[in-house]
């Protein structure tokens, strides 16, 4: 499937369970999901559903995958900012 022609609907047809059963690695599955146009959250949800892992574990798989490494620093910075703001709010009370 051409990733430039993929829509969210066609990308959702990817069968993650079948890919794992065929011997694909976790990183290969995540890379394919991104290639066909799934965003990080959709990748997490598909992994959670197909593999039966928690959403937190699916988030770790996707966040730490080579396929999404180009987003890791920005995502880490975003989460750190939220944590710092929550700490400041808690300290202000």
Backbone as a printed PyTorch tensor [residue, N CA C, xyz], in Angstrom:
tensor([[[  0.8490,  -1.1830,   0.0000],
         [  0.0000,   0.0000,   0.0000],
         [  0.8910,   1.2410,   0.0000]],

        [[  0.6180,   2.1640,  -0.8530],
         [  1.3680,   3.4000,  -0.9380],
         [  1.0020,   4.2910,   0.2540]],

        [[  1.9700,   4.6480,   1.1160],
         [  1.6410,   5.4440,   2.2940],
         [  1.0980,   6.8170,   1.9480]],

        [[  1.3900,   7.3240,   0.7540],
         [  0.8810,   8.6300,   0.3730],
         [ -0.5920,   8.5650,  -0.0440]],

        [[ -1.0640,   7.3740,  -0.3520],
         [ -2.4610,   7.2090,  -0.7290],
         [ -3.3070,   6.6720,   0.4160]],

        [[ -2.6700,   6.2930,   1.5020],
         [ -3.3930,   5.7020,   2.6230],
         [ -4.2860,   6.7420,   3.2890]],

        [[ -5.4630,   6.3150,   3.6260],
         [ -6.3490,   7.1350,   4.4240],
         [ -6.4750,   6.4520,   5.7680]],

        [[ -7.0490,   7.1360,   6.7180],
         [ -7.2230,   6.5350,   8.0340],
         [ -8.0420,   5.2500,   7.9220]],

        [[ -9.0030,   5.2260,   7.0230],
         [ -9.8590,   4.0480,   6.8650],
         [ -9.0720,   2.8700,   6.2950]],

        [[ -8.2810,   3.1040,   5.2510],
         [ -7.5230,   1.9960,   4.6730],
         [ -6.4020,   1.5710,   5.6070]],

        [[ -5.8100,   2.5110,   6.3140],
         [ -4.7540,   2.1720,   7.2680],
         [ -5.2910,   1.3120,   8.3950]],

        [[ -6.5500,   1.5070,   8.7490],
         [ -7.1240,   0.7370,   9.8490],
         [ -7.3070,  -0.7300,   9.4810]],

        [[ -7.1930,  -1.0640,   8.2000],
         [ -7.3620,  -2.4500,   7.7700],
         [ -6.1340,  -3.3130,   8.0390]],

        [[ -5.0230,  -2.7030,   8.4140],
         [ -3.8170,  -3.4740,   8.6780],
         [ -4.0920,  -4.4590,   9.8190]],

        [[ -3.7160,  -5.7130,   9.6200],
         [ -3.9880,  -6.7720,  10.5910],
         [ -2.7270,  -7.0250,  11.4170]],

        [[ -2.6490,  -6.3550,  12.5400],
         [ -1.4780,  -6.4340,  13.4030],
         [ -1.2810,  -7.8520,  13.9230]],

        [[ -2.3580,  -8.4930,  14.3390],
         [ -2.2640,  -9.8600,  14.8390],
         [ -1.6780, -10.8050,  13.8080]],

        [[ -2.1240, -10.6790,  12.5630],
         [ -1.6150, -11.5410,  11.4930],
         [ -0.1440, -11.2770,  11.2280]],

        [[  0.2700, -10.0300,  11.3410],
         [  1.6820,  -9.7010,  11.1320],
         [  2.5480, -10.3880,  12.1840]],

        [[  2.1020, -10.3430,  13.4460],
         [  2.8450, -11.0130,  14.5080],
         [  2.8600, -12.5270,  14.2800]],

        [[  1.7240, -13.0790,  13.8930],
         [  1.6470, -14.5210,  13.6540],
         [  2.5510, -14.9500,  12.4970]],

        [[  2.7590, -14.0560,  11.5420],
         [  3.6180, -14.3580,  10.3990],
         [  5.1030, -14.2000,  10.7410]],

        [[  5.3910, -13.7760,  11.9670],
         [  6.7780, -13.6820,  12.4110],
         [  7.3790, -12.2960,  12.4160]],

        [[  6.5770, -11.2780,  12.1610],
         [  7.1030,  -9.9130,  12.1840],
         [  7.4810,  -9.5270,  13.6130]],

        [[  8.5310,  -8.7640,  13.7370],
         [  8.9440,  -8.2720,  15.0540],
         [  8.0570,  -7.1010,  15.4610]],

        [[  8.1140,  -6.7770,  16.7190],
         [  7.3660,  -5.6290,  17.2370],
         [  7.7230,  -4.3730,  16.4520]],

        [[  9.0220,  -4.1340,  16.2420],
         [  9.4490,  -2.9330,  15.5220],
         [  8.9830,  -2.9380,  14.0700]],

        [[  8.9730,  -4.0910,  13.4370],
         [  8.4870,  -4.1770,  12.0500],
         [  6.9960,  -3.8520,  11.9770]],

        [[  6.2310,  -4.3360,  12.9390],
         [  4.7920,  -4.0690,  12.9590],
         [  4.5350,  -2.5800,  13.1550]],

        [[  5.2260,  -1.9910,  14.1080],
         [  5.0280,  -0.5610,  14.3900],
         [  5.4650,   0.2810,  13.1910]],

        [[  6.5740,  -0.0950,  12.5740],
         [  7.0320,   0.6270,  11.3850],
         [  5.9990,   0.5550,  10.2620]],

        [[  5.4140,  -0.6040,  10.0500],
         [  4.4080,  -0.7640,   8.9960],
         [  3.1680,   0.0700,   9.2990]],

        [[  2.7540,   0.0900,  10.5670],
         [  1.5810,   0.8960,  10.9190],
         [  1.8290,   2.3650,  10.6260]],

        [[  3.0170,   2.8590,  10.9590],
         [  3.3140,   4.2560,  10.6650],
         [  3.3790,   4.4850,   9.1580]],

        [[  4.0010,   3.5570,   8.4470],
         [  4.1590,   3.6740,   6.9990],
         [  2.8130,   3.8070,   6.2880]],

        [[  1.7910,   3.0940,   6.7660],
         [  0.4890,   3.1670,   6.1010],
         [ -0.3720,   4.3250,   6.6100]],

        [[  0.1500,   5.1010,   7.5540],
         [ -0.5460,   6.3210,   7.9260],
         [ -1.1840,   6.3710,   9.2890]],

        [[ -0.9620,   5.3580,  10.1250],
         [ -1.5300,   5.4200,  11.4700],
         [ -0.7080,   6.3660,  12.3330]],

        [[ -1.3770,   7.1310,  13.1850],
         [ -0.6560,   8.0020,  14.1080],
         [ -0.2730,   7.2040,  15.3530]],

        [[  0.4290,   7.8490,  16.2740],
         [  0.9360,   7.1330,  17.4490],
         [ -0.1870,   6.5200,  18.2810]],

        [[ -1.2370,   7.2730,  18.4770],
         [ -2.3350,   6.7740,  19.3150],
         [ -3.0100,   5.5770,  18.6640]],

        [[ -3.2470,   5.6470,  17.3620],
         [ -3.8570,   4.5060,  16.6680],
         [ -2.9460,   3.2820,  16.7150]],

        [[ -1.6360,   3.4960,  16.6110],
         [ -0.6940,   2.3770,  16.7340],
         [ -0.8150,   1.7320,  18.1140]],

        [[ -0.8840,   2.5580,  19.1280],
         [ -1.0090,   2.0420,  20.4970],
         [ -2.2930,   1.2310,  20.6690]],

        [[ -3.3840,   1.7680,  20.1710],
         [ -4.6690,   1.0910,  20.3210],
         [ -4.7040,  -0.2300,  19.5630]],

        [[ -4.1100,  -0.2530,  18.3630],
         [ -4.0680,  -1.5000,  17.5910],
         [ -3.2210,  -2.5460,  18.3090]],

        [[ -2.0770,  -2.1350,  18.8470],
         [ -1.2280,  -3.0700,  19.5840],
         [ -1.9460,  -3.5960,  20.8240]],

        [[ -2.5780,  -2.7080,  21.5460],
         [ -3.3000,  -3.1130,  22.7470],
         [ -4.3480,  -4.1600,  22.4140]],

        [[ -5.0860,  -3.9250,  21.3750],
         [ -6.1510,  -4.8330,  20.9720],
         [ -5.6150,  -6.1560,  20.4280]],

        [[ -4.6130,  -6.0930,  19.5750],
         [ -4.1130,  -7.2900,  18.8980],
         [ -3.2970,  -8.1890,  19.8090]],

        [[ -2.5400,  -7.5790,  20.7160],
         [ -1.6100,  -8.3490,  21.5300],
         [ -2.1610,  -8.6020,  22.9330]],

        [[ -3.1160,  -7.7840,  23.3480],
         [ -3.6940,  -7.9540,  24.6770],
         [ -2.8380,  -7.3550,  25.7800]],

        [[ -2.1020,  -6.2990,  25.4480],
         [ -1.2810,  -5.6290,  26.4540],
         [ -2.0150,  -4.3880,  26.9570]],

        [[ -1.5230,  -3.8400,  28.0530],
         [ -2.1280,  -2.6230,  28.5890],
         [ -1.8340,  -1.4480,  27.6700]],

        [[ -2.6230,  -0.4140,  27.8010],
         [ -2.3890,   0.7870,  27.0010],
         [ -1.0350,   1.3990,  27.3520]],

        [[ -0.6600,   1.3380,  28.6270],
         [  0.6400,   1.8550,  29.0470],
         [  1.7890,   1.1120,  28.3870]],

        [[  1.6700,  -0.2090,  28.3070],
         [  2.7090,  -1.0060,  27.6560],
         [  2.7500,  -0.7110,  26.1560]],

        [[  1.5900,  -0.5860,  25.5400],
         [  1.5420,  -0.2460,  24.1100],
         [  2.1850,   1.1140,  23.8620]],

        [[  1.9550,   2.0580,  24.7780],
         [  2.5640,   3.3810,  24.6520],
         [  4.0850,   3.2690,  24.7020]],

        [[  4.6060,   2.4640,  25.6230],
         [  6.0600,   2.2790,  25.7150],
         [  6.6160,   1.6590,  24.4340]],

        [[  5.9350,   0.6470,  23.9230],
         [  6.3970,   0.0000,  22.6840],
         [  6.5110,   1.0090,  21.5510]],

        [[  5.4650,   1.8120,  21.3860],
         [  5.4430,   2.7740,  20.2770],
         [  6.4400,   3.9050,  20.5220]],

        [[  6.4260,   4.4570,  21.7100],
         [  7.2900,   5.5990,  22.0250],
         [  8.7690,   5.2420,  21.8590]],

        [[  9.1460,   4.0350,  22.2480],
         [ 10.5470,   3.6320,  22.1970],
         [ 10.9380,   2.9380,  20.8880]],

        [[ 10.0060,   2.8290,  19.9620],
         [ 10.2870,   2.1380,  18.6990],
         [ 11.1430,   3.0010,  17.7720]],

        [[ 11.9580,   2.3550,  16.9600],
         [ 12.7290,   3.1040,  15.9580],
         [ 11.8310,   3.8760,  14.9840]],

        [[ 10.6540,   3.3450,  14.7120],
         [  9.7480,   3.9930,  13.7500],
         [  9.3220,   5.3830,  14.2080]],

        [[  9.2440,   5.5990,  15.5020],
         [  8.7930,   6.8860,  16.0310],
         [  9.9180,   7.6480,  16.7300]],

        [[ 11.1620,   7.2550,  16.5130],
         [ 12.2850,   7.8920,  17.2060],
         [ 12.4170,   9.3760,  16.8680]],

        [[ 11.9530,   9.7690,  15.6900],
         [ 12.0500,  11.1750,  15.2960],
         [ 11.1240,  12.0760,  16.1180]],

        [[ 10.1660,  11.4920,  16.8220],
         [  9.2190,  12.2570,  17.6370],
         [  9.5320,  12.1770,  19.1360]],

        [[ 10.4500,  11.3090,  19.5110],
         [ 10.6700,  10.9960,  20.9230],
         [ 11.0510,  12.2210,  21.7540]],

        [[ 12.0100,  13.0210,  21.3070],
         [ 12.4500,  14.1610,  22.1060],
         [ 11.3180,  15.1650,  22.3120]],

        [[ 10.6090,  15.4810,  21.2700],
         [  9.4940,  16.4320,  21.3950],
         [  8.4210,  15.8880,  22.3340]],

        [[  8.1230,  14.5930,  22.2360],
         [  7.1240,  13.9900,  23.1190],
         [  7.6030,  13.9760,  24.5650]],

        [[  8.8750,  13.6490,  24.7800],
         [  9.4340,  13.6570,  26.1430],
         [  9.3970,  15.0660,  26.7240]],

        [[  9.7630,  16.0580,  25.9270],
         [  9.7290,  17.4530,  26.3830],
         [  8.3110,  17.8710,  26.7490]],

        [[  7.3470,  17.4830,  25.9380],
         [  5.9430,  17.8030,  26.1900],
         [  5.4860,  17.2120,  27.5270]],

        [[  5.8010,  15.9400,  27.7450],
         [  5.3930,  15.2830,  28.9910],
         [  6.0890,  15.9020,  30.2030]],

        [[  7.3480,  16.2660,  30.0520],
         [  8.0860,  16.9020,  31.1510],
         [  7.4640,  18.2530,  31.4890]],

        [[  7.0560,  19.0060,  30.4910],
         [  6.4060,  20.2950,  30.7320],
         [  5.1110,  20.1030,  31.5130]],

        [[  4.3320,  19.1180,  31.1360],
         [  3.0850,  18.8420,  31.8480],
         [  3.3770,  18.4700,  33.2980]],

        [[  4.3470,  17.5820,  33.5130],
         [  4.7040,  17.1770,  34.8720],
         [  5.1430,  18.3800,  35.7000]],

        [[  5.9640,  19.2250,  35.1200],
         [  6.4390,  20.4240,  35.8540],
         [  5.2820,  21.3490,  36.2050]],

        [[  4.3570,  21.5400,  35.2550],
         [  3.2050,  22.4010,  35.5180],
         [  2.3140,  21.8120,  36.6040]],

        [[  2.1270,  20.5070,  36.5990],
         [  1.3190,  19.8620,  37.6320],
         [  1.9940,  19.9860,  38.9920]],

        [[  3.3220,  19.8420,  39.0220],
         [  4.0680,  20.0150,  40.2780],
         [  3.8960,  21.4210,  40.8070]],

        [[  3.9750,  22.4160,  39.9240],
         [  3.8120,  23.8070,  40.3340],
         [  2.4210,  24.0550,  40.8830]],

        [[  1.4230,  23.4950,  40.2550],
         [  0.0360,  23.6480,  40.7210],
         [ -0.1150,  23.0090,  42.0950]],

        [[  0.4350,  21.8270,  42.2630],
         [  0.3450,  21.1150,  43.5490],
         [  1.0560,  21.8860,  44.6380]],

        [[  2.2300,  22.4660,  44.3230],
         [  2.9860,  23.2280,  45.3040],
         [  2.2840,  24.5230,  45.6930]],

        [[  1.5020,  25.0820,  44.7790],
         [  0.8010,  26.3400,  45.0350],
         [ -0.3760,  26.1740,  45.9790]],

        [[ -0.8270,  24.9560,  46.1570],
         [ -2.0200,  24.7250,  47.0120],
         [ -1.6780,  24.6810,  48.4490]]])
